[in-house]
Structure formats: C-alpha cells, structure tokens
C-alpha cells in the first residue's frame, strides 16, 4: 500500500487510517530539519535592517545561550520570528503555535506575545501603541517577555555581534522537536529564568 483507497475522507477504513498514521509519524520526524531549512529561507527575504532575519534569529539565540538560558529558551529565541515567512501580520502567534507541543508554556506564551511587547521600543514611530504590553500586566510571564524582548530580541540587529552559526543550534532544535508532543512533563514544566549566571560563565 503506498496510498489510501479513498477520495473522500468519510469513505476511508481502518487500513487506510493505519497507513496514514504510520506515514504521518514518519513525516513528523523531519519537522526540525524543515524548520531549520525555513529559517535559512528567512535570509532570502528583504529585511532592510543591517542584518538579515536569519542573522537576527541566530543572534537572539546566541544571546540566549550566552545568558545561560536552557534549551527551551534557546530554541524559542531561535524560532521566535519564523512566522515572518507566511504570517507577517501575526508572526508571533504563528511561531508560538509551532513551538506549542514541544516547549514549556512559559516559552510558548512569551513567543506569542513578543510582538506586542516589542512595540515599547518603536510603537511611537509607526503609529502603534507602545504600551500594548500593559494589557498583560500581572500575568505570570509578563516580566519574562519584557526581558526576552530587551535582552534577546530588540538588541539583536547588530552586524558586529559575534553570532553563532546555524550549525551550533541544529541539534538543539532536533532535540526539542523529537520530544513527545504535548508531554505534560515538558509543557507544564516549572518556569525557568532567562538568565542563569553560573551556566553563562561555563559557556563563556
Ligand atoms: Fe518578532
Ligand atoms: Fe525578533
């Protein structure tokens, strides 16, 4: 069997759906590499900044790494703008949706809201509300998102920063996307600080 028998889903039988399930599991194993490929494609888009979108993504992840952040944070920083390719008007939600089954809720939330939080740095110049973040005042991850933007996102447009290559992050992305999707031990894991001085010192 190399394809299903049906042309309408409602006509499929157990054999068809068993075949598809196996096929889809095989396909999901390639998610990390497809994401890395997409990230490289971000390089092809016109950015107008002094560095490409790929350069920005790598710089964000490099800063996260150097701050001693854990793997969920580093991979979230790397992929936080991946939505720019297909969802320029809600790129933050798009990236958060990709990460959702594989990282803890803290990181998912921060990636989902980073677009609103970033406005504090430039909203006044584009006719948007710089204080849009205020809508989330009191949220348990408010400070994390503010710190994510301050240390890793808004700061990562520097062509002179010593940024790691994509190969440095490849196995981290593969590890995260090889996790059991929606594993409660991952999703509901204890929040972690963005900065960990001891780990940062070891990595320096
Ligand atoms: Fe963004
Ligand atoms: Fe960004």
mmCIF file with all atom_site columns, C-alpha atoms and ligand atoms in Angstrom:
data_model
loop_
_atom_site.group_PDB
_atom_site.id
_atom_site.type_symbol
_atom_site.label_atom_id
_atom_site.label_alt_id
_atom_site.label_comp_id
_atom_site.label_asym_id
_atom_site.label_entity_id
_atom_site.label_seq_id
_atom_site.pdbx_PDB_ins_code
_atom_site.Cartn_x
_atom_site.Cartn_y
_atom_site.Cartn_z
_atom_site.occupancy
_atom_site.B_iso_or_equiv
_atom_site.pdbx_formal_charge
_atom_site.auth_seq_id
_atom_site.auth_comp_id
_atom_site.auth_asym_id
_atom_site.auth_atom_id
_atom_site.pdbx_PDB_model_num
ATOM   1   C  CA  . UNK A 1 1   ? 0.000   0.000  0.000  1.00 0.00 ? 1   UNK A CA  1
ATOM   2   C  CA  . UNK A 1 2   ? 1.516   3.332  -0.936 1.00 0.00 ? 2   UNK A CA  1
ATOM   3   C  CA  . UNK A 1 3   ? -1.603  5.466  -0.835 1.00 0.00 ? 3   UNK A CA  1
ATOM   4   C  CA  . UNK A 1 4   ? -5.113  5.321  0.576  1.00 0.00 ? 4   UNK A CA  1
ATOM   5   C  CA  . UNK A 1 5   ? -8.065  3.865  -1.338 1.00 0.00 ? 5   UNK A CA  1
ATOM   6   C  CA  . UNK A 1 6   ? -10.487 6.723  -0.662 1.00 0.00 ? 6   UNK A CA  1
ATOM   7   C  CA  . UNK A 1 7   ? -11.122 10.026 -2.395 1.00 0.00 ? 7   UNK A CA  1
ATOM   8   C  CA  . UNK A 1 8   ? -13.367 11.348 0.381  1.00 0.00 ? 8   UNK A CA  1
ATOM   9   C  CA  . UNK A 1 9   ? -12.274 11.014 3.993  1.00 0.00 ? 9   UNK A CA  1
ATOM   10  C  CA  . UNK A 1 10  ? -15.618 9.575  5.051  1.00 0.00 ? 10  UNK A CA  1
ATOM   11  C  CA  . UNK A 1 11  ? -15.027 6.505  2.852  1.00 0.00 ? 11  UNK A CA  1
ATOM   12  C  CA  . UNK A 1 12  ? -11.704 5.571  4.486  1.00 0.00 ? 12  UNK A CA  1
ATOM   13  C  CA  . UNK A 1 13  ? -11.415 2.360  6.502  1.00 0.00 ? 13  UNK A CA  1
ATOM   14  C  CA  . UNK A 1 14  ? -9.149  1.221  9.324  1.00 0.00 ? 14  UNK A CA  1
ATOM   15  C  CA  . UNK A 1 15  ? -6.469  0.041  6.888  1.00 0.00 ? 15  UNK A CA  1
ATOM   16  C  CA  . UNK A 1 16  ? -6.369  3.476  5.229  1.00 0.00 ? 16  UNK A CA  1
ATOM   17  C  CA  . UNK A 1 17  ? -6.068  5.333  8.502  1.00 0.00 ? 17  UNK A CA  1
ATOM   18  C  CA  . UNK A 1 18  ? -3.489  2.946  9.950  1.00 0.00 ? 18  UNK A CA  1
ATOM   19  C  CA  . UNK A 1 19  ? -1.431  3.538  6.822  1.00 0.00 ? 19  UNK A CA  1
ATOM   20  C  CA  . UNK A 1 20  ? -1.788  7.324  7.160  1.00 0.00 ? 20  UNK A CA  1
ATOM   21  C  CA  . UNK A 1 21  ? -0.877  7.334  10.834 1.00 0.00 ? 21  UNK A CA  1
ATOM   22  C  CA  . UNK A 1 22  ? 2.342   5.461  10.084 1.00 0.00 ? 22  UNK A CA  1
ATOM   23  C  CA  . UNK A 1 23  ? 3.067   7.762  7.180  1.00 0.00 ? 23  UNK A CA  1
ATOM   24  C  CA  . UNK A 1 24  ? 2.474   10.911 9.259  1.00 0.00 ? 24  UNK A CA  1
ATOM   25  C  CA  . UNK A 1 25  ? 4.661   9.726  12.120 1.00 0.00 ? 25  UNK A CA  1
ATOM   26  C  CA  . UNK A 1 26  ? 7.489   9.275  9.611  1.00 0.00 ? 26  UNK A CA  1
ATOM   27  C  CA  . UNK A 1 27  ? 6.849   12.776 8.277  1.00 0.00 ? 27  UNK A CA  1
ATOM   28  C  CA  . UNK A 1 28  ? 6.844   14.440 11.712 1.00 0.00 ? 28  UNK A CA  1
ATOM   29  C  CA  . UNK A 1 29  ? 10.380  13.158 12.309 1.00 0.00 ? 29  UNK A CA  1
ATOM   30  C  CA  . UNK A 1 30  ? 11.537  15.696 9.728  1.00 0.00 ? 30  UNK A CA  1
ATOM   31  C  CA  . UNK A 1 31  ? 9.967   18.715 11.454 1.00 0.00 ? 31  UNK A CA  1
ATOM   32  C  CA  . UNK A 1 32  ? 13.183  20.041 12.995 1.00 0.00 ? 32  UNK A CA  1
ATOM   33  C  CA  . UNK A 1 33  ? 15.059  19.926 9.708  1.00 0.00 ? 33  UNK A CA  1
ATOM   34  C  CA  . UNK A 1 34  ? 12.193  21.525 7.811  1.00 0.00 ? 34  UNK A CA  1
ATOM   35  C  CA  . UNK A 1 35  ? 12.169  24.349 10.367 1.00 0.00 ? 35  UNK A CA  1
ATOM   36  C  CA  . UNK A 1 36  ? 15.915  24.833 10.053 1.00 0.00 ? 36  UNK A CA  1
ATOM   37  C  CA  . UNK A 1 37  ? 15.528  24.984 6.277  1.00 0.00 ? 37  UNK A CA  1
ATOM   38  C  CA  . UNK A 1 38  ? 12.731  27.544 6.643  1.00 0.00 ? 38  UNK A CA  1
ATOM   39  C  CA  . UNK A 1 39  ? 14.921  29.573 8.943  1.00 0.00 ? 39  UNK A CA  1
ATOM   40  C  CA  . UNK A 1 40  ? 17.605  29.712 6.281  1.00 0.00 ? 40  UNK A CA  1
ATOM   41  C  CA  . UNK A 1 41  ? 14.956  30.870 3.809  1.00 0.00 ? 41  UNK A CA  1
ATOM   42  C  CA  . UNK A 1 42  ? 14.329  33.859 6.091  1.00 0.00 ? 42  UNK A CA  1
ATOM   43  C  CA  . UNK A 1 43  ? 17.675  35.016 4.781  1.00 0.00 ? 43  UNK A CA  1
ATOM   44  C  CA  . UNK A 1 44  ? 16.256  35.454 1.308  1.00 0.00 ? 44  UNK A CA  1
ATOM   45  C  CA  . UNK A 1 45  ? 13.609  37.969 2.323  1.00 0.00 ? 45  UNK A CA  1
ATOM   46  C  CA  . UNK A 1 46  ? 14.429  41.649 2.122  1.00 0.00 ? 46  UNK A CA  1
ATOM   47  C  CA  . UNK A 1 47  ? 14.855  42.873 5.665  1.00 0.00 ? 47  UNK A CA  1
ATOM   48  C  CA  . UNK A 1 48  ? 16.022  46.476 5.443  1.00 0.00 ? 48  UNK A CA  1
ATOM   49  C  CA  . UNK A 1 49  ? 17.786  46.033 8.765  1.00 0.00 ? 49  UNK A CA  1
ATOM   50  C  CA  . UNK A 1 50  ? 21.569  45.872 8.975  1.00 0.00 ? 50  UNK A CA  1
ATOM   51  C  CA  . UNK A 1 51  ? 21.304  42.100 9.319  1.00 0.00 ? 51  UNK A CA  1
ATOM   52  C  CA  . UNK A 1 52  ? 19.023  39.516 7.693  1.00 0.00 ? 52  UNK A CA  1
ATOM   53  C  CA  . UNK A 1 53  ? 16.129  37.882 9.524  1.00 0.00 ? 53  UNK A CA  1
ATOM   54  C  CA  . UNK A 1 54  ? 18.204  34.713 9.779  1.00 0.00 ? 54  UNK A CA  1
ATOM   55  C  CA  . UNK A 1 55  ? 21.045  36.771 11.265 1.00 0.00 ? 55  UNK A CA  1
ATOM   56  C  CA  . UNK A 1 56  ? 18.607  38.278 13.763 1.00 0.00 ? 56  UNK A CA  1
ATOM   57  C  CA  . UNK A 1 57  ? 17.262  34.846 14.727 1.00 0.00 ? 57  UNK A CA  1
ATOM   58  C  CA  . UNK A 1 58  ? 20.758  33.435 15.215 1.00 0.00 ? 58  UNK A CA  1
ATOM   59  C  CA  . UNK A 1 59  ? 21.824  36.474 17.205 1.00 0.00 ? 59  UNK A CA  1
ATOM   60  C  CA  . UNK A 1 60  ? 18.789  36.206 19.501 1.00 0.00 ? 60  UNK A CA  1
ATOM   61  C  CA  . UNK A 1 61  ? 19.572  32.538 20.141 1.00 0.00 ? 61  UNK A CA  1
ATOM   62  C  CA  . UNK A 1 62  ? 23.270  33.272 20.666 1.00 0.00 ? 62  UNK A CA  1
ATOM   63  C  CA  . UNK A 1 63  ? 22.421  35.903 23.281 1.00 0.00 ? 63  UNK A CA  1
ATOM   64  C  CA  . UNK A 1 64  ? 20.067  33.451 24.977 1.00 0.00 ? 64  UNK A CA  1
ATOM   65  C  CA  . UNK A 1 65  ? 22.820  30.836 25.019 1.00 0.00 ? 65  UNK A CA  1
ATOM   66  C  CA  . UNK A 1 66  ? 25.351  33.296 26.447 1.00 0.00 ? 66  UNK A CA  1
ATOM   67  C  CA  . UNK A 1 67  ? 22.856  34.313 29.137 1.00 0.00 ? 67  UNK A CA  1
ATOM   68  C  CA  . UNK A 1 68  ? 22.869  30.700 30.337 1.00 0.00 ? 68  UNK A CA  1
ATOM   69  C  CA  . UNK A 1 69  ? 19.293  30.050 29.199 1.00 0.00 ? 69  UNK A CA  1
ATOM   70  C  CA  . UNK A 1 70  ? 18.077  26.471 28.897 1.00 0.00 ? 70  UNK A CA  1
ATOM   71  C  CA  . UNK A 1 71  ? 17.286  24.636 25.659 1.00 0.00 ? 71  UNK A CA  1
ATOM   72  C  CA  . UNK A 1 72  ? 13.590  25.620 25.608 1.00 0.00 ? 72  UNK A CA  1
ATOM   73  C  CA  . UNK A 1 73  ? 14.587  29.279 25.720 1.00 0.00 ? 73  UNK A CA  1
ATOM   74  C  CA  . UNK A 1 74  ? 17.384  28.987 23.180 1.00 0.00 ? 74  UNK A CA  1
ATOM   75  C  CA  . UNK A 1 75  ? 15.208  27.184 20.623 1.00 0.00 ? 75  UNK A CA  1
ATOM   76  C  CA  . UNK A 1 76  ? 12.339  29.608 21.277 1.00 0.00 ? 76  UNK A CA  1
ATOM   77  C  CA  . UNK A 1 77  ? 14.675  32.545 20.710 1.00 0.00 ? 77  UNK A CA  1
ATOM   78  C  CA  . UNK A 1 78  ? 15.955  30.943 17.504 1.00 0.00 ? 78  UNK A CA  1
ATOM   79  C  CA  . UNK A 1 79  ? 12.463  30.395 16.085 1.00 0.00 ? 79  UNK A CA  1
ATOM   80  C  CA  . UNK A 1 80  ? 10.610  33.420 17.513 1.00 0.00 ? 80  UNK A CA  1
ATOM   81  C  CA  . UNK A 1 81  ? 10.388  35.167 14.134 1.00 0.00 ? 81  UNK A CA  1
ATOM   82  C  CA  . UNK A 1 82  ? 9.914   32.145 11.885 1.00 0.00 ? 82  UNK A CA  1
ATOM   83  C  CA  . UNK A 1 83  ? 6.338   33.275 11.283 1.00 0.00 ? 83  UNK A CA  1
ATOM   84  C  CA  . UNK A 1 84  ? 7.675   36.196 9.236  1.00 0.00 ? 84  UNK A CA  1
ATOM   85  C  CA  . UNK A 1 85  ? 7.686   33.917 6.188  1.00 0.00 ? 85  UNK A CA  1
ATOM   86  C  CA  . UNK A 1 86  ? 3.970   33.153 5.977  1.00 0.00 ? 86  UNK A CA  1
ATOM   87  C  CA  . UNK A 1 87  ? 2.283   35.261 8.650  1.00 0.00 ? 87  UNK A CA  1
ATOM   88  C  CA  . UNK A 1 88  ? 3.707   38.778 8.605  1.00 0.00 ? 88  UNK A CA  1
ATOM   89  C  CA  . UNK A 1 89  ? 0.659   40.154 10.478 1.00 0.00 ? 89  UNK A CA  1
ATOM   90  C  CA  . UNK A 1 90  ? 0.720   37.610 13.315 1.00 0.00 ? 90  UNK A CA  1
ATOM   91  C  CA  . UNK A 1 91  ? 4.210   36.138 13.101 1.00 0.00 ? 91  UNK A CA  1
ATOM   92  C  CA  . UNK A 1 92  ? 4.395   35.845 16.896 1.00 0.00 ? 92  UNK A CA  1
ATOM   93  C  CA  . UNK A 1 93  ? 1.279   33.648 17.159 1.00 0.00 ? 93  UNK A CA  1
ATOM   94  C  CA  . UNK A 1 94  ? 2.458   31.551 14.221 1.00 0.00 ? 94  UNK A CA  1
ATOM   95  C  CA  . UNK A 1 95  ? 5.826   30.822 15.843 1.00 0.00 ? 95  UNK A CA  1
ATOM   96  C  CA  . UNK A 1 96  ? 4.170   30.104 19.195 1.00 0.00 ? 96  UNK A CA  1
ATOM   97  C  CA  . UNK A 1 97  ? 1.878   27.574 17.521 1.00 0.00 ? 97  UNK A CA  1
ATOM   98  C  CA  . UNK A 1 98  ? 4.851   25.725 16.021 1.00 0.00 ? 98  UNK A CA  1
ATOM   99  C  CA  . UNK A 1 99  ? 6.548   25.583 19.423 1.00 0.00 ? 99  UNK A CA  1
ATOM   100 C  CA  . UNK A 1 100 ? 3.436   24.790 21.472 1.00 0.00 ? 100 UNK A CA  1
ATOM   101 C  CA  . UNK A 1 101 ? 3.616   20.943 21.550 1.00 0.00 ? 101 UNK A CA  1
ATOM   102 C  CA  . UNK A 1 102 ? 7.352   20.899 22.313 1.00 0.00 ? 102 UNK A CA  1
ATOM   103 C  CA  . UNK A 1 103 ? 8.338   23.634 24.786 1.00 0.00 ? 103 UNK A CA  1
ATOM   104 C  CA  . UNK A 1 104 ? 7.064   24.657 28.187 1.00 0.00 ? 104 UNK A CA  1
ATOM   105 C  CA  . UNK A 1 105 ? 4.112   27.023 28.378 1.00 0.00 ? 105 UNK A CA  1
ATOM   106 C  CA  . UNK A 1 106 ? 6.282   29.856 29.683 1.00 0.00 ? 106 UNK A CA  1
ATOM   107 C  CA  . UNK A 1 107 ? 8.270   29.951 26.429 1.00 0.00 ? 107 UNK A CA  1
ATOM   108 C  CA  . UNK A 1 108 ? 5.222   29.495 24.211 1.00 0.00 ? 108 UNK A CA  1
ATOM   109 C  CA  . UNK A 1 109 ? 3.470   32.430 25.885 1.00 0.00 ? 109 UNK A CA  1
ATOM   110 C  CA  . UNK A 1 110 ? 6.482   34.702 25.610 1.00 0.00 ? 110 UNK A CA  1
ATOM   111 C  CA  . UNK A 1 111 ? 6.925   33.947 21.899 1.00 0.00 ? 111 UNK A CA  1
ATOM   112 C  CA  . UNK A 1 112 ? 3.205   34.510 21.293 1.00 0.00 ? 112 UNK A CA  1
ATOM   113 C  CA  . UNK A 1 113 ? 3.237   37.926 22.980 1.00 0.00 ? 113 UNK A CA  1
ATOM   114 C  CA  . UNK A 1 114 ? 6.665   39.201 21.956 1.00 0.00 ? 114 UNK A CA  1
ATOM   115 C  CA  . UNK A 1 115 ? 5.242   41.243 19.076 1.00 0.00 ? 115 UNK A CA  1
ATOM   116 C  CA  . UNK A 1 116 ? 3.073   43.282 21.431 1.00 0.00 ? 116 UNK A CA  1
ATOM   117 C  CA  . UNK A 1 117 ? 5.886   43.708 23.932 1.00 0.00 ? 117 UNK A CA  1
ATOM   118 C  CA  . UNK A 1 118 ? 8.352   44.836 21.261 1.00 0.00 ? 118 UNK A CA  1
ATOM   119 C  CA  . UNK A 1 119 ? 6.147   47.841 20.497 1.00 0.00 ? 119 UNK A CA  1
ATOM   120 C  CA  . UNK A 1 120 ? 7.528   49.621 23.532 1.00 0.00 ? 120 UNK A CA  1
ATOM   121 C  CA  . UNK A 1 121 ? 10.710  50.173 21.508 1.00 0.00 ? 121 UNK A CA  1
ATOM   122 C  CA  . UNK A 1 122 ? 9.219   51.568 18.296 1.00 0.00 ? 122 UNK A CA  1
ATOM   123 C  CA  . UNK A 1 123 ? 5.432   51.864 18.534 1.00 0.00 ? 123 UNK A CA  1
ATOM   124 C  CA  . UNK A 1 124 ? 5.612   55.650 18.728 1.00 0.00 ? 124 UNK A CA  1
ATOM   125 C  CA  . UNK A 1 125 ? 7.372   55.759 15.338 1.00 0.00 ? 125 UNK A CA  1
ATOM   126 C  CA  . UNK A 1 126 ? 4.786   53.694 13.487 1.00 0.00 ? 126 UNK A CA  1
ATOM   127 C  CA  . UNK A 1 127 ? 1.537   54.937 14.976 1.00 0.00 ? 127 UNK A CA  1
ATOM   128 C  CA  . UNK A 1 128 ? 1.055   51.911 17.250 1.00 0.00 ? 128 UNK A CA  1
ATOM   129 C  CA  . UNK A 1 129 ? 0.533   51.837 20.993 1.00 0.00 ? 129 UNK A CA  1
ATOM   130 C  CA  . UNK A 1 130 ? 3.943   51.418 22.678 1.00 0.00 ? 130 UNK A CA  1
ATOM   131 C  CA  . UNK A 1 131 ? 2.172   50.327 25.853 1.00 0.00 ? 131 UNK A CA  1
ATOM   132 C  CA  . UNK A 1 132 ? 0.244   47.473 24.287 1.00 0.00 ? 132 UNK A CA  1
ATOM   133 C  CA  . UNK A 1 133 ? 2.010   45.167 26.759 1.00 0.00 ? 133 UNK A CA  1
ATOM   134 C  CA  . UNK A 1 134 ? 0.006   46.743 29.558 1.00 0.00 ? 134 UNK A CA  1
ATOM   135 C  CA  . UNK A 1 135 ? -2.903  44.512 28.556 1.00 0.00 ? 135 UNK A CA  1
ATOM   136 C  CA  . UNK A 1 136 ? -0.904  41.650 30.148 1.00 0.00 ? 136 UNK A CA  1
ATOM   137 C  CA  . UNK A 1 137 ? 0.030   43.435 33.370 1.00 0.00 ? 137 UNK A CA  1
ATOM   138 C  CA  . UNK A 1 138 ? 0.097   40.986 36.248 1.00 0.00 ? 138 UNK A CA  1
ATOM   139 C  CA  . UNK A 1 139 ? 0.487   37.930 34.010 1.00 0.00 ? 139 UNK A CA  1
ATOM   140 C  CA  . UNK A 1 140 ? 2.900   35.409 35.474 1.00 0.00 ? 140 UNK A CA  1
ATOM   141 C  CA  . UNK A 1 141 ? 5.159   35.605 32.403 1.00 0.00 ? 141 UNK A CA  1
ATOM   142 C  CA  . UNK A 1 142 ? 4.986   39.382 31.881 1.00 0.00 ? 142 UNK A CA  1
ATOM   143 C  CA  . UNK A 1 143 ? 8.499   40.020 33.186 1.00 0.00 ? 143 UNK A CA  1
ATOM   144 C  CA  . UNK A 1 144 ? 9.919   37.100 31.198 1.00 0.00 ? 144 UNK A CA  1
ATOM   145 C  CA  . UNK A 1 145 ? 8.507   38.530 27.982 1.00 0.00 ? 145 UNK A CA  1
ATOM   146 C  CA  . UNK A 1 146 ? 9.822   42.001 28.802 1.00 0.00 ? 146 UNK A CA  1
ATOM   147 C  CA  . UNK A 1 147 ? 13.257  40.514 29.449 1.00 0.00 ? 147 UNK A CA  1
ATOM   148 C  CA  . UNK A 1 148 ? 13.128  38.342 26.309 1.00 0.00 ? 148 UNK A CA  1
ATOM   149 C  CA  . UNK A 1 149 ? 12.497  41.442 24.230 1.00 0.00 ? 149 UNK A CA  1
ATOM   150 C  CA  . UNK A 1 150 ? 15.033  43.636 25.994 1.00 0.00 ? 150 UNK A CA  1
ATOM   151 C  CA  . UNK A 1 151 ? 17.949  41.186 26.072 1.00 0.00 ? 151 UNK A CA  1
ATOM   152 C  CA  . UNK A 1 152 ? 17.414  38.913 23.082 1.00 0.00 ? 152 UNK A CA  1
ATOM   153 C  CA  . UNK A 1 153 ? 15.032  40.459 20.550 1.00 0.00 ? 153 UNK A CA  1
ATOM   154 C  CA  . UNK A 1 154 ? 15.302  44.258 20.249 1.00 0.00 ? 154 UNK A CA  1
ATOM   155 C  CA  . UNK A 1 155 ? 19.078  44.052 20.814 1.00 0.00 ? 155 UNK A CA  1
ATOM   156 C  CA  . UNK A 1 156 ? 19.765  41.508 18.070 1.00 0.00 ? 156 UNK A CA  1
ATOM   157 C  CA  . UNK A 1 157 ? 20.182  43.652 14.965 1.00 0.00 ? 157 UNK A CA  1
ATOM   158 C  CA  . UNK A 1 158 ? 23.908  44.219 15.348 1.00 0.00 ? 158 UNK A CA  1
ATOM   159 C  CA  . UNK A 1 159 ? 26.052  43.190 12.361 1.00 0.00 ? 159 UNK A CA  1
ATOM   160 C  CA  . UNK A 1 160 ? 29.183  43.313 14.538 1.00 0.00 ? 160 UNK A CA  1
ATOM   161 C  CA  . UNK A 1 161 ? 27.953  40.923 17.217 1.00 0.00 ? 161 UNK A CA  1
ATOM   162 C  CA  . UNK A 1 162 ? 29.793  37.591 17.387 1.00 0.00 ? 162 UNK A CA  1
ATOM   163 C  CA  . UNK A 1 163 ? 26.884  35.348 16.402 1.00 0.00 ? 163 UNK A CA  1
ATOM   164 C  CA  . UNK A 1 164 ? 26.943  31.563 16.274 1.00 0.00 ? 164 UNK A CA  1
ATOM   165 C  CA  . UNK A 1 165 ? 26.243  29.770 13.009 1.00 0.00 ? 165 UNK A CA  1
ATOM   166 C  CA  . UNK A 1 166 ? 23.068  27.754 12.483 1.00 0.00 ? 166 UNK A CA  1
ATOM   167 C  CA  . UNK A 1 167 ? 25.067  24.514 12.871 1.00 0.00 ? 167 UNK A CA  1
ATOM   168 C  CA  . UNK A 1 168 ? 25.606  25.403 16.536 1.00 0.00 ? 168 UNK A CA  1
ATOM   169 C  CA  . UNK A 1 169 ? 21.851  25.200 17.170 1.00 0.00 ? 169 UNK A CA  1
ATOM   170 C  CA  . UNK A 1 170 ? 20.892  22.325 14.860 1.00 0.00 ? 170 UNK A CA  1
ATOM   171 C  CA  . UNK A 1 171 ? 20.985  19.538 17.436 1.00 0.00 ? 171 UNK A CA  1
ATOM   172 C  CA  . UNK A 1 172 ? 19.109  21.641 20.000 1.00 0.00 ? 172 UNK A CA  1
ATOM   173 C  CA  . UNK A 1 173 ? 16.264  22.129 17.519 1.00 0.00 ? 173 UNK A CA  1
ATOM   174 C  CA  . UNK A 1 174 ? 16.290  18.409 16.710 1.00 0.00 ? 174 UNK A CA  1
ATOM   175 C  CA  . UNK A 1 175 ? 16.197  17.511 20.404 1.00 0.00 ? 175 UNK A CA  1
ATOM   176 C  CA  . UNK A 1 176 ? 13.213  19.763 21.136 1.00 0.00 ? 176 UNK A CA  1
ATOM   177 C  CA  . UNK A 1 177 ? 11.182  18.592 18.153 1.00 0.00 ? 177 UNK A CA  1
ATOM   178 C  CA  . UNK A 1 178 ? 11.967  14.933 18.887 1.00 0.00 ? 178 UNK A CA  1
ATOM   179 C  CA  . UNK A 1 179 ? 10.116  15.226 22.195 1.00 0.00 ? 179 UNK A CA  1
ATOM   180 C  CA  . UNK A 1 180 ? 6.793   13.521 22.761 1.00 0.00 ? 180 UNK A CA  1
ATOM   181 C  CA  . UNK A 1 181 ? 4.282   16.179 21.594 1.00 0.00 ? 181 UNK A CA  1
ATOM   182 C  CA  . UNK A 1 182 ? 2.269   17.775 24.401 1.00 0.00 ? 182 UNK A CA  1
ATOM   183 C  CA  . UNK A 1 183 ? 4.193   15.811 27.029 1.00 0.00 ? 183 UNK A CA  1
ATOM   184 C  CA  . UNK A 1 184 ? 2.871   17.263 30.321 1.00 0.00 ? 184 UNK A CA  1
ATOM   185 C  CA  . UNK A 1 185 ? 6.385   16.944 31.777 1.00 0.00 ? 185 UNK A CA  1
ATOM   186 C  CA  . UNK A 1 186 ? 7.521   19.434 29.147 1.00 0.00 ? 186 UNK A CA  1
ATOM   187 C  CA  . UNK A 1 187 ? 4.504   21.702 28.691 1.00 0.00 ? 187 UNK A CA  1
ATOM   188 C  CA  . UNK A 1 188 ? 3.817   22.149 32.391 1.00 0.00 ? 188 UNK A CA  1
ATOM   189 C  CA  . UNK A 1 189 ? 7.452   22.183 33.477 1.00 0.00 ? 189 UNK A CA  1
ATOM   190 C  CA  . UNK A 1 190 ? 8.496   24.708 36.064 1.00 0.00 ? 190 UNK A CA  1
ATOM   191 C  CA  . UNK A 1 191 ? 9.264   28.149 34.594 1.00 0.00 ? 191 UNK A CA  1
ATOM   192 C  CA  . UNK A 1 192 ? 12.966  28.857 34.209 1.00 0.00 ? 192 UNK A CA  1
ATOM   193 C  CA  . UNK A 1 193 ? 14.787  32.186 34.377 1.00 0.00 ? 193 UNK A CA  1
ATOM   194 C  CA  . UNK A 1 194 ? 16.085  33.577 31.095 1.00 0.00 ? 194 UNK A CA  1
ATOM   195 C  CA  . UNK A 1 195 ? 19.440  34.250 32.714 1.00 0.00 ? 195 UNK A CA  1
ATOM   196 C  CA  . UNK A 1 196 ? 21.498  31.765 34.647 1.00 0.00 ? 196 UNK A CA  1
ATOM   197 C  CA  . UNK A 1 197 ? 24.812  33.269 35.725 1.00 0.00 ? 197 UNK A CA  1
ATOM   198 C  CA  . UNK A 1 198 ? 26.597  30.021 36.536 1.00 0.00 ? 198 UNK A CA  1
ATOM   199 C  CA  . UNK A 1 199 ? 25.707  28.378 33.212 1.00 0.00 ? 199 UNK A CA  1
ATOM   200 C  CA  . UNK A 1 200 ? 26.565  31.591 31.386 1.00 0.00 ? 200 UNK A CA  1
ATOM   201 C  CA  . UNK A 1 201 ? 30.010  31.569 32.993 1.00 0.00 ? 201 UNK A CA  1
ATOM   202 C  CA  . UNK A 1 202 ? 30.571  27.948 31.942 1.00 0.00 ? 202 UNK A CA  1
ATOM   203 C  CA  . UNK A 1 203 ? 29.627  28.786 28.364 1.00 0.00 ? 203 UNK A CA  1
ATOM   204 C  CA  . UNK A 1 204 ? 31.760  31.902 28.127 1.00 0.00 ? 204 UNK A CA  1
HETATM 205 FE FE1 . LIG B 2 .   ? 9.180   39.252 16.147 1.00 0.00 ? 1   LIG B FE1 1
HETATM 206 FE FE1 . LIG B 2 .   ? 12.694  39.317 16.565 1.00 0.00 ? 2   LIG B FE1 1
#
